[in-house]
PDB file of C-alpha atoms in Angstrom:
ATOM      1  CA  UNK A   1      -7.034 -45.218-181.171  1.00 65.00           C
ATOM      2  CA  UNK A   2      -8.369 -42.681-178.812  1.00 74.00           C
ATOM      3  CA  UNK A   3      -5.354 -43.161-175.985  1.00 77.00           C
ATOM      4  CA  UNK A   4      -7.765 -42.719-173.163  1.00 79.00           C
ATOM      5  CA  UNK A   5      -6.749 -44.745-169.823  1.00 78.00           C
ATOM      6  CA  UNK A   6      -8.368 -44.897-166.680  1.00 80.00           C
ATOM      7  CA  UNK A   7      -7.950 -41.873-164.072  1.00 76.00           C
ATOM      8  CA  UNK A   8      -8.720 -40.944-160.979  1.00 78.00           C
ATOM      9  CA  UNK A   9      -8.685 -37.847-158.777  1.00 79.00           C
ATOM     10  CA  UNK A  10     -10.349 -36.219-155.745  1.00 83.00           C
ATOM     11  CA  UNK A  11      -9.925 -34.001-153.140  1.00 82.00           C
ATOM     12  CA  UNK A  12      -7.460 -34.953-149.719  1.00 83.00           C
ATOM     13  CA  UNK A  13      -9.116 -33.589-147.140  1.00 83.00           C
ATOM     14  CA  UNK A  14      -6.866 -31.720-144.389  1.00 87.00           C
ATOM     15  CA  UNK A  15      -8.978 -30.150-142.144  1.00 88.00           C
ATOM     16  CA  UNK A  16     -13.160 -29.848-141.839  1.00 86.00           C
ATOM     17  CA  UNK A  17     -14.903 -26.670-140.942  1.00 87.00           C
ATOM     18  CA  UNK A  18     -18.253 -26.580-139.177  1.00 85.00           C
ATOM     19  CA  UNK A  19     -20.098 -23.685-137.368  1.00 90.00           C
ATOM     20  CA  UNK A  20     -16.671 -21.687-136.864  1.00 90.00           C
ATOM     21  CA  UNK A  21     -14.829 -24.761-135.407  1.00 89.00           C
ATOM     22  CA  UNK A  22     -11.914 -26.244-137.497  1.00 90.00           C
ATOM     23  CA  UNK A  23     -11.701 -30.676-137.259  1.00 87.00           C
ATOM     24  CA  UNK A  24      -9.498 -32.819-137.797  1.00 87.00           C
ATOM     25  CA  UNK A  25     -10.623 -35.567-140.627  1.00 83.00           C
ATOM     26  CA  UNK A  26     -10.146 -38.037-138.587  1.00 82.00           C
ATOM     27  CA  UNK A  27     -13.817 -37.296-137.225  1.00 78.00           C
ATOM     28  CA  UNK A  28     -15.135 -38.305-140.243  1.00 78.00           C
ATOM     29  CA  UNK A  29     -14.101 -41.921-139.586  1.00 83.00           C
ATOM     30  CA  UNK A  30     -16.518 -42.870-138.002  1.00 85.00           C
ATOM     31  CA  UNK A  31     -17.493 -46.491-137.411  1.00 89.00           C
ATOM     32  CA  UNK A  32     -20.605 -48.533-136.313  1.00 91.00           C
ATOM     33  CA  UNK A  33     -19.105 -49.763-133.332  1.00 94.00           C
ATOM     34  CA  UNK A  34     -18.262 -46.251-132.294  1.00 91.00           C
ATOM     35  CA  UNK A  35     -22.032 -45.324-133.005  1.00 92.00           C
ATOM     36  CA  UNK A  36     -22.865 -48.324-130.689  1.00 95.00           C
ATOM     37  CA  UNK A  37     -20.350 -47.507-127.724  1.00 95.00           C
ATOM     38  CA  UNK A  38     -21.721 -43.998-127.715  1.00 94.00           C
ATOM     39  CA  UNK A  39     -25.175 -44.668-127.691  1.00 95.00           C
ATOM     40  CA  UNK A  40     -24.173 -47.057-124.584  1.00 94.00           C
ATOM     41  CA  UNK A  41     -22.598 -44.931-122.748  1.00 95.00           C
ATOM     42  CA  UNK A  42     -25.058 -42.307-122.671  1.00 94.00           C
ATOM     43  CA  UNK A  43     -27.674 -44.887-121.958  1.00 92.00           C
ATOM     44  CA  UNK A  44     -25.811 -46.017-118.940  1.00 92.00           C
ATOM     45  CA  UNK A  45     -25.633 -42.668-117.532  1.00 94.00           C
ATOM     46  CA  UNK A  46     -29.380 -42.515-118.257  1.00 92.00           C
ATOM     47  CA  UNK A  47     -30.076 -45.770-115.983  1.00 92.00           C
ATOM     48  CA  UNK A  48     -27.224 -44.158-113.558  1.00 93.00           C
ATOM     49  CA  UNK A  49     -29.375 -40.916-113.112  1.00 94.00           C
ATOM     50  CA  UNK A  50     -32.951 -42.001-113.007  1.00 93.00           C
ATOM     51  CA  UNK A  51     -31.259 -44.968-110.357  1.00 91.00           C
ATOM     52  CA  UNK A  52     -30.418 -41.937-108.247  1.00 92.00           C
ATOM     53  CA  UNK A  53     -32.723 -39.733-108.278  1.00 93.00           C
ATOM     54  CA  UNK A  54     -35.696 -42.476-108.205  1.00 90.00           C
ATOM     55  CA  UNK A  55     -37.539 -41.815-111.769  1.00 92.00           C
ATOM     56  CA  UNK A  56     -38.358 -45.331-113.290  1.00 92.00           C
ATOM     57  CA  UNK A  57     -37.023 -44.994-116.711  1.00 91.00           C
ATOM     58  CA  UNK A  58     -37.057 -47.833-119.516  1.00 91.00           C
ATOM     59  CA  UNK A  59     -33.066 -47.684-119.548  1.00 89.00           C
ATOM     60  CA  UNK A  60     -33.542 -48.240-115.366  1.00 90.00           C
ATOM     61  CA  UNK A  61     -36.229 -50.613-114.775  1.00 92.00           C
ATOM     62  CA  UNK A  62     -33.862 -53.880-115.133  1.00 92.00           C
ATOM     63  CA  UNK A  63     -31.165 -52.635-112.691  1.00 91.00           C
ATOM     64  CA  UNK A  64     -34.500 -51.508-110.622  1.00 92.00           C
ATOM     65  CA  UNK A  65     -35.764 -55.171-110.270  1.00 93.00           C
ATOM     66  CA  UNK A  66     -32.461 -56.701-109.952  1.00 93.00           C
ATOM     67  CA  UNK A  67     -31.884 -55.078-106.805  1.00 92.00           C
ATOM     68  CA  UNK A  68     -34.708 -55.636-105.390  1.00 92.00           C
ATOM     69  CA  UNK A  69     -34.635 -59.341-106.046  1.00 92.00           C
ATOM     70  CA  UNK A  70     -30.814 -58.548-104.356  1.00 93.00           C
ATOM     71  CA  UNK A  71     -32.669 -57.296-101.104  1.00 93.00           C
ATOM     72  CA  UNK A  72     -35.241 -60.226-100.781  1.00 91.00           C
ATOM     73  CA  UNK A  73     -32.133 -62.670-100.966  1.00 90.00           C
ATOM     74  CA  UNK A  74     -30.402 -60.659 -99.073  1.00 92.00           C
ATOM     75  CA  UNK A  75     -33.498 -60.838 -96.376  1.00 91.00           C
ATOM     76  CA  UNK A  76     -34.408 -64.391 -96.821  1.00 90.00           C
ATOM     77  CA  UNK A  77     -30.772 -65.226 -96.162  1.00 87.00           C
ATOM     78  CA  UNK A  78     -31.131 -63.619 -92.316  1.00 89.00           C
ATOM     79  CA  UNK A  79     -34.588 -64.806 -91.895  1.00 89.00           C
ATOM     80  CA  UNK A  80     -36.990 -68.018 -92.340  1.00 86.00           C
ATOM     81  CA  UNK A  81     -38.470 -66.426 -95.268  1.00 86.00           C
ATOM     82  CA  UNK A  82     -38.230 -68.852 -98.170  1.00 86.00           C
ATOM     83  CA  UNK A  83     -38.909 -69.011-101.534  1.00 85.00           C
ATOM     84  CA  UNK A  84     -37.596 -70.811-105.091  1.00 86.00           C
ATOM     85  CA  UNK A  85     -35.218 -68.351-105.947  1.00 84.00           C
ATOM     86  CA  UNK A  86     -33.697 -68.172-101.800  1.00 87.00           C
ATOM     87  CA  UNK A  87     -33.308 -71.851-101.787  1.00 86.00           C
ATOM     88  CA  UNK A  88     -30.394 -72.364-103.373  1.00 84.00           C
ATOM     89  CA  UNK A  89     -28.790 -69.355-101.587  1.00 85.00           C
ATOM     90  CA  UNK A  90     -29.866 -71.152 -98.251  1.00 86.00           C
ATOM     91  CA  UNK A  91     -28.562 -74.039 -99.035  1.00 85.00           C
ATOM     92  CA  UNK A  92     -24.836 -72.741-100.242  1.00 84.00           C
ATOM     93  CA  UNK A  93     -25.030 -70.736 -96.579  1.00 84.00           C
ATOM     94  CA  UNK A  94     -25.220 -74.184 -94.965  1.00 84.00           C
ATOM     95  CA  UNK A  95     -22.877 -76.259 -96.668  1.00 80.00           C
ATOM     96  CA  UNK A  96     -20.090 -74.025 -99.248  1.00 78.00           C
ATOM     97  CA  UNK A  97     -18.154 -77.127 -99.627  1.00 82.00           C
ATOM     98  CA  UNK A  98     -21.134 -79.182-101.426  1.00 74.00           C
ATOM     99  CA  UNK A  99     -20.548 -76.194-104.025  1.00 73.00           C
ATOM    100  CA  UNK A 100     -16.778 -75.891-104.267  1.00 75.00           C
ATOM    101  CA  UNK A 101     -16.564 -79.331-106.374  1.00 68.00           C
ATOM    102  CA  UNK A 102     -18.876 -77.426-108.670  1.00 66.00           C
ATOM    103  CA  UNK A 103     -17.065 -74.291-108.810  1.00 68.00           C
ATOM    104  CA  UNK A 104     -13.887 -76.638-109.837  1.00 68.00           C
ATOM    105  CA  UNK A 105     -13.444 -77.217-113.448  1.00 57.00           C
ATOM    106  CA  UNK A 106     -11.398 -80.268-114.462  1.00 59.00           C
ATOM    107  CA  UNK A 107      -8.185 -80.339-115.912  1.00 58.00           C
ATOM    108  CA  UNK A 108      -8.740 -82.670-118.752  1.00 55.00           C
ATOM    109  CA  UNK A 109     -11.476 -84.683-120.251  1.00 53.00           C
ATOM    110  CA  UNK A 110     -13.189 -87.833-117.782  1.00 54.00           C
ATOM    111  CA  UNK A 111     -11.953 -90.483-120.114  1.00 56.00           C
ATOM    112  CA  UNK A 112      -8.780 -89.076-121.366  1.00 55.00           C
ATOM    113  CA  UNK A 113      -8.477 -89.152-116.901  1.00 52.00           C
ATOM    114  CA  UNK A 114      -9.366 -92.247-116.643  1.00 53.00           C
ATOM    115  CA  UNK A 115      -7.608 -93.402-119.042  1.00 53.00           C
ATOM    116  CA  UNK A 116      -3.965 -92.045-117.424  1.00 51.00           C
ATOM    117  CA  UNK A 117      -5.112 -93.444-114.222  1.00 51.00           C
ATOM    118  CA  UNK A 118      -5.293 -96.972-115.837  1.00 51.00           C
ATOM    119  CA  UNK A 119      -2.133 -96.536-117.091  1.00 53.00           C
ATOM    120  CA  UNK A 120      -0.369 -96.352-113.430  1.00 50.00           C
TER     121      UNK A 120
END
């Protein structure tokens, strides 16, 4: 009848020009996850700054209280100064080995174990 079919067509882009500089289109692929790294990289540097210089920032609060609960451990662990959270630090100082069959993950399954050791 008419002898349309279905077409398409466009334009390949080679090169992008912005304010006098000349990009590859590559830069135009960007994804979400790229966003997201980004963003977390310059908020890291934000907490590493206001860490340094002292300024209490939302981005360095955490890292803030985290060392300070660090340096109370770290002086209930020399001293007689206890509390909840030093306990179990105390008690690991005492005795390691009561935490080493802890630390130790087993090979296999208790019963699949037990039952090999019937076995023999």
């Amino acid at each position: 009848m008419l002898n349309i079919s279905p077409f398409s067509y466009g334009l390949i882009i080679k090169q992008v020009y912005d304010s006098g500089t000349i990009f590859s289109p590559a830069i135009l692929d960007i994804t979400p996850d790229d966003i997201k790294f980004k963003f977390m990289e310059g908020l890291r540097s934000i907490a590493a700054v206001s860490l340094e210089i002292g300024y209490p920032t939302v981005a360095s609060v955490p890292h803030s209280i985290i060392n300070g609960m660090k340096n109370l451990m770290a002086i209930a662990a020399e001293t007689e100064i206890e509390f909840k959270e030093a306990d179990r630090l105390k008690e690991y100082l005492k005795d390691p080995s009561k935490f080493a069959a802890a630390a130790a993950a087993p090979s296999g399954s208790p019963k699949k174990e037990a039952k090999a050791a019937a076995k023999e």
